[in-house]
Amino acid sequence: MQMKVLCDETMTLDPPRRTLLMLLTALGLTQATQTPPEQPQEDGQLPLILGPVLALLVLVALGALGLWHVRRRQEKQRGLNSELGESSLILKASEQGDSMLGDLLDSDCTTGSGSGLPFLVQRTVARQVALVECVGKGRYGEVWRGLWHGESVAVKIFSSRDEQSWFRETEIYNTVLLRHDNILGFIASDMTSRNSSTQLWLITHYHEHGSLYDFLQRQTLEPQLALRLAVSAACGLAHLHVEIFGTQGKPAIAHRDLKSRNVLVKSNLQCCIADLGLAVMHSQGSDYLDIGNNPRVGTKRYMAPEVLEEQIRTDCFESYKWTDIWAFGLVLWEIARRTIVNGIVEDYRPPFYDVVPNDPSFEDMKKVVCVDQQTPTIPNRLAADPVLSGLAQMMRECWYPNPSARLTALRIKKTLQKLSNGLQKPKVIH
Ligand code: ADP
Ligand code: MG
């Protein structure tokens, strides 16, 4: 009874003190439950008893304070969660490790079908991003480095005339399970209306080396690093091109705008493929070919002869993959020029730099690629190296005029892996 009264009284106290009082009660250390000593204590014994009692009191008080602190954190968390609605998942993830984004994207709160987060979470994330610096200007918009809870993210801001690319990329990332080391990691898409204009954002992982195009301007490559870049890019392309069946599956995807500017270099010096704004999807299993609705065309410099001749069979999915392989061969060529063999290396140049002007027209390209049937000159020095001569041969097999004769992405990936197996760890040359 005395205990109950005491408990009722404790309800009016603040949480730490209440917990403390209850604990003391349970331990029989409060006045309320203390039985009077049967014999009077001798003066000399008092410090002996008081010492441990005080130590115990301190311990209990510390415990209670700890408990109170944990409770307060939980309450604060709950408050924030309700403020953010569905994005409570973000906060759940944030408690788990260093990278909030990594945890968030790995956690089981992703939608299941696509590779993205639920839409409301995407929106919340997007609106928590602070833009820091513009890192690139493309034909159709800008790319910014942004910060989200202290982590860098890339924000691609689409110009309104390229809204179809935003739609397409958003659609693909949200409907296809596209998590792969060599495909740019998607975080969120958002559309906002400000002052009667619409802003379209695509938020992805940020890679400080920038695009392969940027990287090759700055770096010359040891063969090991060249192969690492090539193999990883090929892994990304092979993953895009393959259809995977089953619940964790994906349709086959052709990129249609492959170029060194749309390949990014990660901090581990592997590549990942970016920009799915023009991509087409195909599923044999579900019998569909989805070519989207984007008036944009690929980059002229990288167009395969059948595209320039307007001979491509638009109803045949394979033909889109074949155009990717043509472009991939050109990317390999850009890498090869920057590879040091016998101490020799060339400056960075874009494909066909010597035969077409800057920003070549469709006609410029058609003349070179279709009429004159030119392909880029493969550096002679590659022949001197058994591995790099394999790379040279691979380029030739990407550039067959007959599209169906070209290598497949899977063959390229396997051959490059084989070539790189004989090599050692890559070094970055400054
Ligand atoms: P384009 O492909 O036409 O060059 P983009 O808008 O796709 O235009 O990109 C512009 C530039 O922004 C790229 O060339 C690259 O330097 C940079 N960039 C794009 N995405 C990222 C990213 N995720 N991380 C770091 N830099 C990026
Ligand atoms: Mg791009």
PDB file of C-alpha atoms in Angstrom, residues 23-302:
ATOM      1  CA  LEU A  23      14.426   2.309  -8.320  1.00  0.00           C
ATOM      2  CA  LEU A  24      15.335   3.392  -4.840  1.00  0.00           C
ATOM      3  CA  THR A  25      12.020   2.112  -3.606  1.00  0.00           C
ATOM      4  CA  ALA A  26      12.598  -1.226  -5.195  1.00  0.00           C
ATOM      5  CA  LEU A  27      16.004  -1.395  -3.602  1.00  0.00           C
ATOM      6  CA  GLY A  28      14.545  -0.505  -0.232  1.00  0.00           C
ATOM      7  CA  LEU A  29      16.607   2.612   0.034  1.00  0.00           C
ATOM      8  CA  THR A  30      13.926   5.241   0.536  1.00  0.00           C
ATOM      9  CA  GLN A  31      12.487   6.289   3.804  1.00  0.00           C
ATOM     10  CA  ALA A  32       9.100   4.917   2.871  1.00  0.00           C
ATOM     11  CA  THR A  33      10.212   1.317   2.754  1.00  0.00           C
ATOM     12  CA  GLN A  34      13.222   1.437   5.002  1.00  0.00           C
ATOM     13  CA  THR A  35      12.715  -0.628   8.178  1.00  0.00           C
ATOM     14  CA  PRO A  36      14.126   1.041  11.283  1.00  0.00           C
ATOM     15  CA  PRO A  37      17.378  -0.482  12.464  1.00  0.00           C
ATOM     16  CA  GLU A  38      16.880  -2.999  15.220  1.00  0.00           C
ATOM     17  CA  GLN A  39      19.909  -1.790  17.109  1.00  0.00           C
ATOM     18  CA  PRO A  40      21.317   1.680  17.247  1.00  0.00           C
ATOM     19  CA  GLN A  41      24.311   2.035  14.912  1.00  0.00           C
ATOM     20  CA  GLU A  42      27.650   2.621  16.450  1.00  0.00           C
ATOM     21  CA  ASP A  43      29.275   5.849  15.287  1.00  0.00           C
ATOM     22  CA  GLY A  44      32.328   4.068  13.827  1.00  0.00           C
ATOM     23  CA  GLN A  45      30.159   1.871  11.565  1.00  0.00           C
ATOM     24  CA  LEU A  46      28.291   4.766   9.954  1.00  0.00           C
ATOM     25  CA  PRO A  47      30.889   5.702   7.311  1.00  0.00           C
ATOM     26  CA  LEU A  48      31.289   2.013   6.511  1.00  0.00           C
ATOM     27  CA  ILE A  49      27.604   1.700   5.591  1.00  0.00           C
ATOM     28  CA  LEU A  50      27.233   5.159   4.055  1.00  0.00           C
ATOM     29  CA  GLY A  51      30.095   4.580   1.570  1.00  0.00           C
ATOM     30  CA  PRO A  52      28.536   1.711  -0.408  1.00  0.00           C
ATOM     31  CA  VAL A  53      25.068   3.239  -0.101  1.00  0.00           C
ATOM     32  CA  LEU A  54      26.266   6.489  -1.622  1.00  0.00           C
ATOM     33  CA  ALA A  55      28.121   4.652  -4.388  1.00  0.00           C
ATOM     34  CA  LEU A  56      24.957   2.682  -5.153  1.00  0.00           C
ATOM     35  CA  LEU A  57      22.938   5.881  -5.171  1.00  0.00           C
ATOM     36  CA  VAL A  58      25.290   7.473  -7.666  1.00  0.00           C
ATOM     37  CA  LEU A  59      25.144   4.403  -9.883  1.00  0.00           C
ATOM     38  CA  VAL A  60      21.379   4.292  -9.812  1.00  0.00           C
ATOM     39  CA  ALA A  61      21.165   8.010 -10.519  1.00  0.00           C
ATOM     40  CA  LEU A  62      23.451   7.639 -13.520  1.00  0.00           C
ATOM     41  CA  GLY A  63      21.396   4.717 -14.808  1.00  0.00           C
ATOM     42  CA  ALA A  64      18.209   6.700 -14.469  1.00  0.00           C
ATOM     43  CA  LEU A  65      19.721   9.642 -16.271  1.00  0.00           C
ATOM     44  CA  GLY A  66      20.826   7.351 -19.089  1.00  0.00           C
ATOM     45  CA  LEU A  67      17.344   5.891 -19.400  1.00  0.00           C
ATOM     46  CA  TRP A  68      15.822   9.339 -19.488  1.00  0.00           C
ATOM     47  CA  HIS A  69      18.226  10.417 -22.206  1.00  0.00           C
ATOM     48  CA  VAL A  70      17.356   7.418 -24.385  1.00  0.00           C
ATOM     49  CA  ARG A  71      13.642   8.072 -23.886  1.00  0.00           C
ATOM     50  CA  ARG A  72      14.061  11.701 -24.880  1.00  0.00           C
ATOM     51  CA  ARG A  73      15.936  10.761 -28.034  1.00  0.00           C
ATOM     52  CA  GLN A  74      13.210   8.328 -28.974  1.00  0.00           C
ATOM     53  CA  GLU A  75      10.533  10.953 -28.431  1.00  0.00           C
ATOM     54  CA  LYS A  76      12.438  13.520 -30.466  1.00  0.00           C
ATOM     55  CA  GLN A  77      12.853  10.972 -33.240  1.00  0.00           C
ATOM     56  CA  ARG A  78       9.150  10.203 -33.222  1.00  0.00           C
ATOM     57  CA  GLY A  79       8.329  13.889 -33.504  1.00  0.00           C
ATOM     58  CA  LEU A  80      10.634  14.343 -36.476  1.00  0.00           C
ATOM     59  CA  ASN A  81       9.327  11.223 -38.146  1.00  0.00           C
ATOM     60  CA  SER A  82       5.777  12.407 -38.105  1.00  0.00           C
ATOM     61  CA  GLU A  83       6.956  15.758 -39.430  1.00  0.00           C
ATOM     62  CA  LEU A  84       8.497  14.074 -42.427  1.00  0.00           C
ATOM     63  CA  GLY A  85       5.719  11.595 -43.064  1.00  0.00           C
ATOM     64  CA  GLU A  86       6.984   8.648 -45.071  1.00  0.00           C
ATOM     65  CA  SER A  87      10.525   9.816 -44.836  1.00  0.00           C
ATOM     66  CA  SER A  88      10.722   8.460 -41.316  1.00  0.00           C
ATOM     67  CA  LEU A  89      12.464   5.673 -43.137  1.00  0.00           C
ATOM     68  CA  ILE A  90      15.295   8.039 -43.837  1.00  0.00           C
ATOM     69  CA  LEU A  91      15.751   8.661 -40.187  1.00  0.00           C
ATOM     70  CA  LYS A  92      15.541   5.008 -39.367  1.00  0.00           C
ATOM     71  CA  ALA A  93      18.346   4.473 -41.803  1.00  0.00           C
ATOM     72  CA  SER A  94      20.307   7.401 -40.472  1.00  0.00           C
ATOM     73  CA  GLU A  95      20.821   5.725 -37.158  1.00  0.00           C
ATOM     74  CA  GLN A  96      22.477   2.742 -38.672  1.00  0.00           C
ATOM     75  CA  GLY A  97      25.752   3.929 -40.072  1.00  0.00           C
ATOM     76  CA  ASP A  98      27.991   6.567 -41.504  1.00  0.00           C
ATOM     77  CA  SER A  99      26.331   6.998 -44.860  1.00  0.00           C
ATOM     78  CA  MET A 100      22.724   7.892 -44.426  1.00  0.00           C
ATOM     79  CA  LEU A 101      22.175   7.603 -48.146  1.00  0.00           C
ATOM     80  CA  GLY A 102      23.810   4.227 -48.410  1.00  0.00           C
ATOM     81  CA  ASP A 103      21.699   2.892 -45.582  1.00  0.00           C
ATOM     82  CA  LEU A 104      18.569   4.445 -46.934  1.00  0.00           C
ATOM     83  CA  LEU A 105      18.998   2.996 -50.383  1.00  0.00           C
ATOM     84  CA  ASP A 106      20.032  -0.422 -49.089  1.00  0.00           C
ATOM     85  CA  SER A 107      17.218  -0.611 -46.586  1.00  0.00           C
ATOM     86  CA  ASP A 108      14.048  -2.533 -47.310  1.00  0.00           C
ATOM     87  CA  CYS A 109      12.042   0.653 -47.742  1.00  0.00           C
ATOM     88  CA  THR A 110      12.701   0.815 -51.460  1.00  0.00           C
ATOM     89  CA  THR A 111       9.591   0.331 -53.553  1.00  0.00           C
ATOM     90  CA  GLY A 112      10.413  -3.179 -54.608  1.00  0.00           C
ATOM     91  CA  SER A 113       9.729  -2.828 -58.313  1.00  0.00           C
ATOM     92  CA  GLY A 114      12.108  -0.057 -59.266  1.00  0.00           C
ATOM     93  CA  SER A 115      15.488   0.845 -57.878  1.00  0.00           C
ATOM     94  CA  GLY A 116      14.171   3.935 -56.162  1.00  0.00           C
ATOM     95  CA  LEU A 117      12.667   5.055 -52.903  1.00  0.00           C
ATOM     96  CA  PRO A 118       8.930   5.614 -52.440  1.00  0.00           C
ATOM     97  CA  PHE A 119       7.880   8.816 -54.218  1.00  0.00           C
ATOM     98  CA  LEU A 120       7.160  10.782 -51.066  1.00  0.00           C
ATOM     99  CA  VAL A 121      10.567   9.924 -49.695  1.00  0.00           C
ATOM    100  CA  GLN A 122      12.143  10.992 -52.976  1.00  0.00           C
ATOM    101  CA  ARG A 123      10.353  14.308 -52.738  1.00  0.00           C
ATOM    102  CA  THR A 124      11.399  14.811 -49.127  1.00  0.00           C
ATOM    103  CA  VAL A 125      15.019  14.001 -49.918  1.00  0.00           C
ATOM    104  CA  ALA A 126      15.005  16.342 -52.922  1.00  0.00           C
ATOM    105  CA  ARG A 127      13.680  19.205 -50.848  1.00  0.00           C
ATOM    106  CA  GLN A 128      16.332  18.706 -48.220  1.00  0.00           C
ATOM    107  CA  VAL A 129      19.157  19.071 -50.748  1.00  0.00           C
ATOM    108  CA  ALA A 130      21.168  22.298 -50.742  1.00  0.00           C
ATOM    109  CA  LEU A 131      22.876  23.126 -54.039  1.00  0.00           C
ATOM    110  CA  VAL A 132      26.563  23.897 -53.553  1.00  0.00           C
ATOM    111  CA  GLU A 133      28.334  24.320 -56.907  1.00  0.00           C
ATOM    112  CA  CYS A 134      27.628  23.818 -60.579  1.00  0.00           C
ATOM    113  CA  VAL A 135      29.917  21.025 -61.823  1.00  0.00           C
ATOM    114  CA  GLY A 136      28.796  20.696 -65.392  1.00  0.00           C
ATOM    115  CA  LYS A 137      26.685  22.153 -68.093  1.00  0.00           C
ATOM    116  CA  GLY A 138      25.297  19.780 -70.649  1.00  0.00           C
ATOM    117  CA  ARG A 139      23.365  20.440 -73.800  1.00  0.00           C
ATOM    118  CA  TYR A 140      20.096  20.196 -71.917  1.00  0.00           C
ATOM    119  CA  GLY A 141      20.705  21.412 -68.414  1.00  0.00           C
ATOM    120  CA  GLU A 142      23.101  21.692 -65.521  1.00  0.00           C
ATOM    121  CA  VAL A 143      24.613  19.333 -63.007  1.00  0.00           C
ATOM    122  CA  TRP A 144      25.224  20.580 -59.480  1.00  0.00           C
ATOM    123  CA  ARG A 145      26.933  19.142 -56.482  1.00  0.00           C
ATOM    124  CA  GLY A 146      24.463  19.283 -53.649  1.00  0.00           C
ATOM    125  CA  LEU A 147      24.550  18.348 -49.995  1.00  0.00           C
ATOM    126  CA  TRP A 148      22.053  16.112 -48.315  1.00  0.00           C
ATOM    127  CA  HIS A 149      22.616  15.736 -44.579  1.00  0.00           C
ATOM    128  CA  GLY A 150      26.313  16.377 -45.116  1.00  0.00           C
ATOM    129  CA  GLU A 151      26.702  13.928 -48.014  1.00  0.00           C
ATOM    130  CA  SER A 152      27.431  15.027 -51.566  1.00  0.00           C
ATOM    131  CA  VAL A 153      24.831  14.192 -54.188  1.00  0.00           C
ATOM    132  CA  ALA A 154      24.625  15.128 -57.845  1.00  0.00           C
ATOM    133  CA  VAL A 155      21.610  17.140 -58.921  1.00  0.00           C
ATOM    134  CA  LYS A 156      20.862  17.241 -62.598  1.00  0.00           C
ATOM    135  CA  ILE A 157      18.547  20.129 -63.377  1.00  0.00           C
ATOM    136  CA  PHE A 158      16.847  19.567 -66.716  1.00  0.00           C
ATOM    137  CA  SER A 159      15.937  22.460 -68.937  1.00  0.00           C
ATOM    138  CA  SER A 160      12.248  22.551 -69.752  1.00  0.00           C
ATOM    139  CA  ARG A 161      12.945  21.652 -73.386  1.00  0.00           C
ATOM    140  CA  ASP A 162      14.387  18.339 -72.237  1.00  0.00           C
ATOM    141  CA  GLU A 163      11.586  17.334 -69.928  1.00  0.00           C
ATOM    142  CA  GLN A 164      11.127  14.094 -71.835  1.00  0.00           C
ATOM    143  CA  SER A 165      14.600  12.966 -70.759  1.00  0.00           C
ATOM    144  CA  TRP A 166      13.713  13.634 -67.135  1.00  0.00           C
ATOM    145  CA  PHE A 167      10.464  11.713 -67.538  1.00  0.00           C
ATOM    146  CA  ARG A 168      12.185   8.811 -69.191  1.00  0.00           C
ATOM    147  CA  GLU A 169      15.042   8.555 -66.731  1.00  0.00           C
ATOM    148  CA  THR A 170      12.650   8.878 -63.795  1.00  0.00           C
ATOM    149  CA  GLU A 171      10.398   6.242 -65.296  1.00  0.00           C
ATOM    150  CA  ILE A 172      13.203   3.777 -65.887  1.00  0.00           C
ATOM    151  CA  TYR A 173      14.784   4.162 -62.464  1.00  0.00           C
ATOM    152  CA  ASN A 174      11.399   3.843 -60.787  1.00  0.00           C
ATOM    153  CA  THR A 175      10.185   0.818 -62.700  1.00  0.00           C
ATOM    154  CA  VAL A 176      13.354  -1.179 -63.215  1.00  0.00           C
ATOM    155  CA  LEU A 177      15.563  -2.646 -60.541  1.00  0.00           C
ATOM    156  CA  LEU A 178      18.787  -0.986 -61.653  1.00  0.00           C
ATOM    157  CA  ARG A 179      21.176  -1.225 -58.776  1.00  0.00           C
ATOM    158  CA  HIS A 180      24.567  -2.111 -60.160  1.00  0.00           C
ATOM    159  CA  ASP A 181      28.099  -0.989 -59.328  1.00  0.00           C
ATOM    160  CA  ASN A 182      28.578   0.212 -62.869  1.00  0.00           C
ATOM    161  CA  ILE A 183      25.317   2.062 -63.381  1.00  0.00           C
ATOM    162  CA  LEU A 184      24.931   5.505 -61.842  1.00  0.00           C
ATOM    163  CA  GLY A 185      23.054   5.150 -58.542  1.00  0.00           C
ATOM    164  CA  PHE A 186      19.678   6.820 -58.484  1.00  0.00           C
ATOM    165  CA  ILE A 187      18.462   8.619 -55.355  1.00  0.00           C
ATOM    166  CA  ALA A 188      15.432  10.737 -56.175  1.00  0.00           C
ATOM    167  CA  SER A 189      13.470  12.602 -58.801  1.00  0.00           C
ATOM    168  CA  ASP A 190      11.464  15.703 -58.129  1.00  0.00           C
ATOM    169  CA  MET A 191       9.309  18.151 -60.013  1.00  0.00           C
ATOM    170  CA  THR A 192       8.564  21.541 -58.492  1.00  0.00           C
ATOM    171  CA  SER A 193       6.714  24.557 -59.735  1.00  0.00           C
ATOM    172  CA  ARG A 194       8.293  27.887 -58.909  1.00  0.00           C
ATOM    173  CA  ASN A 195       7.054  31.200 -60.243  1.00  0.00           C
ATOM    174  CA  SER A 196       4.968  29.411 -62.835  1.00  0.00           C
ATOM    175  CA  SER A 197       7.985  27.537 -64.213  1.00  0.00           C
ATOM    176  CA  THR A 198       8.588  23.851 -63.655  1.00  0.00           C
ATOM    177  CA  GLN A 199      11.880  22.575 -62.288  1.00  0.00           C
ATOM    178  CA  LEU A 200      12.904  19.024 -62.959  1.00  0.00           C
ATOM    179  CA  TRP A 201      15.548  17.446 -60.769  1.00  0.00           C
ATOM    180  CA  LEU A 202      17.239  14.112 -60.877  1.00  0.00           C
ATOM    181  CA  ILE A 203      19.353  13.312 -57.843  1.00  0.00           C
ATOM    182  CA  THR A 204      22.022  10.650 -58.115  1.00  0.00           C
ATOM    183  CA  HIS A 205      25.259   9.620 -56.481  1.00  0.00           C
ATOM    184  CA  TYR A 206      27.993  12.199 -56.855  1.00  0.00           C
ATOM    185  CA  HIS A 207      31.335  11.181 -58.347  1.00  0.00           C
ATOM    186  CA  GLU A 208      34.041  13.748 -57.843  1.00  0.00           C
ATOM    187  CA  HIS A 209      36.199  12.576 -60.737  1.00  0.00           C
ATOM    188  CA  GLY A 210      33.348  13.613 -63.016  1.00  0.00           C
ATOM    189  CA  SER A 211      32.807  12.001 -66.383  1.00  0.00           C
ATOM    190  CA  LEU A 212      35.256   9.714 -68.167  1.00  0.00           C
ATOM    191  CA  TYR A 213      35.614  12.569 -70.650  1.00  0.00           C
ATOM    192  CA  ASP A 214      36.714  14.914 -67.826  1.00  0.00           C
ATOM    193  CA  PHE A 215      38.977  12.242 -66.322  1.00  0.00           C
ATOM    194  CA  LEU A 216      40.778  11.519 -69.595  1.00  0.00           C
ATOM    195  CA  GLN A 217      41.577  15.234 -70.056  1.00  0.00           C
ATOM    196  CA  ARG A 218      43.556  15.168 -66.824  1.00  0.00           C
ATOM    197  CA  GLN A 219      44.963  11.669 -66.624  1.00  0.00           C
ATOM    198  CA  THR A 220      47.191   9.436 -68.602  1.00  0.00           C
ATOM    199  CA  LEU A 221      46.676   5.782 -67.866  1.00  0.00           C
ATOM    200  CA  GLU A 222      48.824   2.783 -67.116  1.00  0.00           C
ATOM    201  CA  PRO A 223      47.439  -0.215 -69.009  1.00  0.00           C
ATOM    202  CA  GLN A 224      46.057  -1.657 -65.761  1.00  0.00           C
ATOM    203  CA  LEU A 225      43.970   1.418 -65.125  1.00  0.00           C
ATOM    204  CA  ALA A 226      42.852   1.600 -68.750  1.00  0.00           C
ATOM    205  CA  LEU A 227      41.617  -1.967 -68.491  1.00  0.00           C
ATOM    206  CA  ARG A 228      39.916  -1.306 -65.180  1.00  0.00           C
ATOM    207  CA  LEU A 229      37.969   1.584 -66.682  1.00  0.00           C
ATOM    208  CA  ALA A 230      37.114  -0.436 -69.788  1.00  0.00           C
ATOM    209  CA  VAL A 231      36.064  -3.603 -67.960  1.00  0.00           C
ATOM    210  CA  SER A 232      33.877  -1.744 -65.489  1.00  0.00           C
ATOM    211  CA  ALA A 233      32.163   0.266 -68.216  1.00  0.00           C
ATOM    212  CA  ALA A 234      31.595  -2.988 -70.134  1.00  0.00           C
ATOM    213  CA  CYS A 235      30.077  -4.568 -67.012  1.00  0.00           C
ATOM    214  CA  GLY A 236      27.657  -1.651 -66.798  1.00  0.00           C
ATOM    215  CA  LEU A 237      26.709  -1.929 -70.460  1.00  0.00           C
ATOM    216  CA  ALA A 238      26.309  -5.712 -70.270  1.00  0.00           C
ATOM    217  CA  HIS A 239      24.014  -5.296 -67.275  1.00  0.00           C
ATOM    218  CA  LEU A 240      21.925  -2.733 -69.136  1.00  0.00           C
ATOM    219  CA  HIS A 241      21.653  -4.907 -72.243  1.00  0.00           C
ATOM    220  CA  VAL A 242      20.728  -8.172 -70.555  1.00  0.00           C
ATOM    221  CA  GLU A 243      17.180  -9.135 -69.712  1.00  0.00           C
ATOM    222  CA  ILE A 244      16.955 -10.822 -66.329  1.00  0.00           C
ATOM    223  CA  PHE A 245      13.916 -12.952 -65.665  1.00  0.00           C
ATOM    224  CA  GLY A 246      12.161 -13.422 -62.332  1.00  0.00           C
ATOM    225  CA  THR A 247      10.930 -11.162 -59.564  1.00  0.00           C
ATOM    226  CA  GLN A 248      14.337  -9.539 -59.148  1.00  0.00           C
ATOM    227  CA  GLY A 249      14.608  -9.269 -62.917  1.00  0.00           C
ATOM    228  CA  LYS A 250      14.896  -6.394 -65.369  1.00  0.00           C
ATOM    229  CA  PRO A 251      14.076  -5.800 -69.014  1.00  0.00           C
ATOM    230  CA  ALA A 252      16.865  -5.422 -71.533  1.00  0.00           C
ATOM    231  CA  ILE A 253      17.805  -1.750 -71.899  1.00  0.00           C
ATOM    232  CA  ALA A 254      19.648  -0.045 -74.734  1.00  0.00           C
ATOM    233  CA  HIS A 255      21.243   3.303 -73.827  1.00  0.00           C
ATOM    234  CA  ARG A 256      21.234   5.158 -77.170  1.00  0.00           C
ATOM    235  CA  ASP A 257      23.519   7.985 -76.033  1.00  0.00           C
ATOM    236  CA  LEU A 258      26.662   6.246 -74.929  1.00  0.00           C
ATOM    237  CA  LYS A 259      29.748   8.507 -74.892  1.00  0.00           C
ATOM    238  CA  SER A 260      32.582   9.351 -72.537  1.00  0.00           C
ATOM    239  CA  ARG A 261      30.569  12.269 -71.117  1.00  0.00           C
ATOM    240  CA  ASN A 262      27.852   9.877 -70.050  1.00  0.00           C
ATOM    241  CA  VAL A 263      30.235   7.545 -68.262  1.00  0.00           C
ATOM    242  CA  LEU A 264      31.335   8.651 -64.802  1.00  0.00           C
ATOM    243  CA  VAL A 265      34.488   7.671 -62.948  1.00  0.00           C
ATOM    244  CA  LYS A 266      33.965   6.592 -59.364  1.00  0.00           C
ATOM    245  CA  SER A 267      36.469   7.092 -56.568  1.00  0.00           C
ATOM    246  CA  ASN A 268      37.505   3.431 -56.829  1.00  0.00           C
ATOM    247  CA  LEU A 269      38.391   4.163 -60.481  1.00  0.00           C
ATOM    248  CA  GLN A 270      35.621   2.014 -61.851  1.00  0.00           C
ATOM    249  CA  CYS A 271      33.197   3.508 -64.324  1.00  0.00           C
ATOM    250  CA  CYS A 272      29.457   3.765 -64.085  1.00  0.00           C
ATOM    251  CA  ILE A 273      27.059   4.510 -66.901  1.00  0.00           C
ATOM    252  CA  ALA A 274      24.832   7.564 -66.604  1.00  0.00           C
ATOM    253  CA  ASP A 275      22.015   9.312 -68.455  1.00  0.00           C
ATOM    254  CA  LEU A 276      19.155   7.015 -69.301  1.00  0.00           C
ATOM    255  CA  GLY A 277      17.051   9.785 -70.820  1.00  0.00           C
ATOM    256  CA  LEU A 278      16.993   8.179 -74.260  1.00  0.00           C
ATOM    257  CA  ALA A 279      16.993   4.547 -73.242  1.00  0.00           C
ATOM    258  CA  VAL A 280      14.672   1.931 -74.717  1.00  0.00           C
ATOM    259  CA  MET A 281      13.444  -1.139 -72.898  1.00  0.00           C
ATOM    260  CA  HIS A 282      12.545  -4.543 -74.149  1.00  0.00           C
ATOM    261  CA  SER A 283      11.221  -7.668 -72.531  1.00  0.00           C
ATOM    262  CA  GLN A 284      11.007 -10.907 -74.419  1.00  0.00           C
ATOM    263  CA  GLY A 285       9.339 -12.474 -71.420  1.00  0.00           C
ATOM    264  CA  SER A 286       6.548  -9.895 -71.261  1.00  0.00           C
ATOM    265  CA  ASP A 287       6.677  -9.254 -75.010  1.00  0.00           C
ATOM    266  CA  TYR A 288       7.051  -5.501 -75.158  1.00  0.00           C
ATOM    267  CA  LEU A 289       9.323  -2.918 -76.739  1.00  0.00           C
ATOM    268  CA  ASP A 290       9.141   0.482 -75.073  1.00  0.00           C
ATOM    269  CA  ILE A 291      10.958   3.127 -77.083  1.00  0.00           C
ATOM    270  CA  GLY A 292       9.649   6.026 -75.020  1.00  0.00           C
ATOM    271  CA  ASN A 293       8.562   9.336 -76.400  1.00  0.00           C
ATOM    272  CA  ASN A 294      11.646  11.506 -76.530  1.00  0.00           C
ATOM    273  CA  PRO A 295      12.257  13.799 -79.500  1.00  0.00           C
ATOM    274  CA  ARG A 296      15.942  14.027 -78.479  1.00  0.00           C
ATOM    275  CA  VAL A 297      18.401  12.067 -80.589  1.00  0.00           C
ATOM    276  CA  GLY A 298      21.777  10.667 -79.579  1.00  0.00           C
ATOM    277  CA  THR A 299      25.066  12.563 -79.892  1.00  0.00           C
ATOM    278  CA  LYS A 300      25.950  12.865 -83.595  1.00  0.00           C
ATOM    279  CA  ARG A 301      29.654  12.211 -83.117  1.00  0.00           C
ATOM    280  CA  TYR A 302      28.882   8.792 -81.655  1.00  0.00           C
TER     281      TYR A 302
END
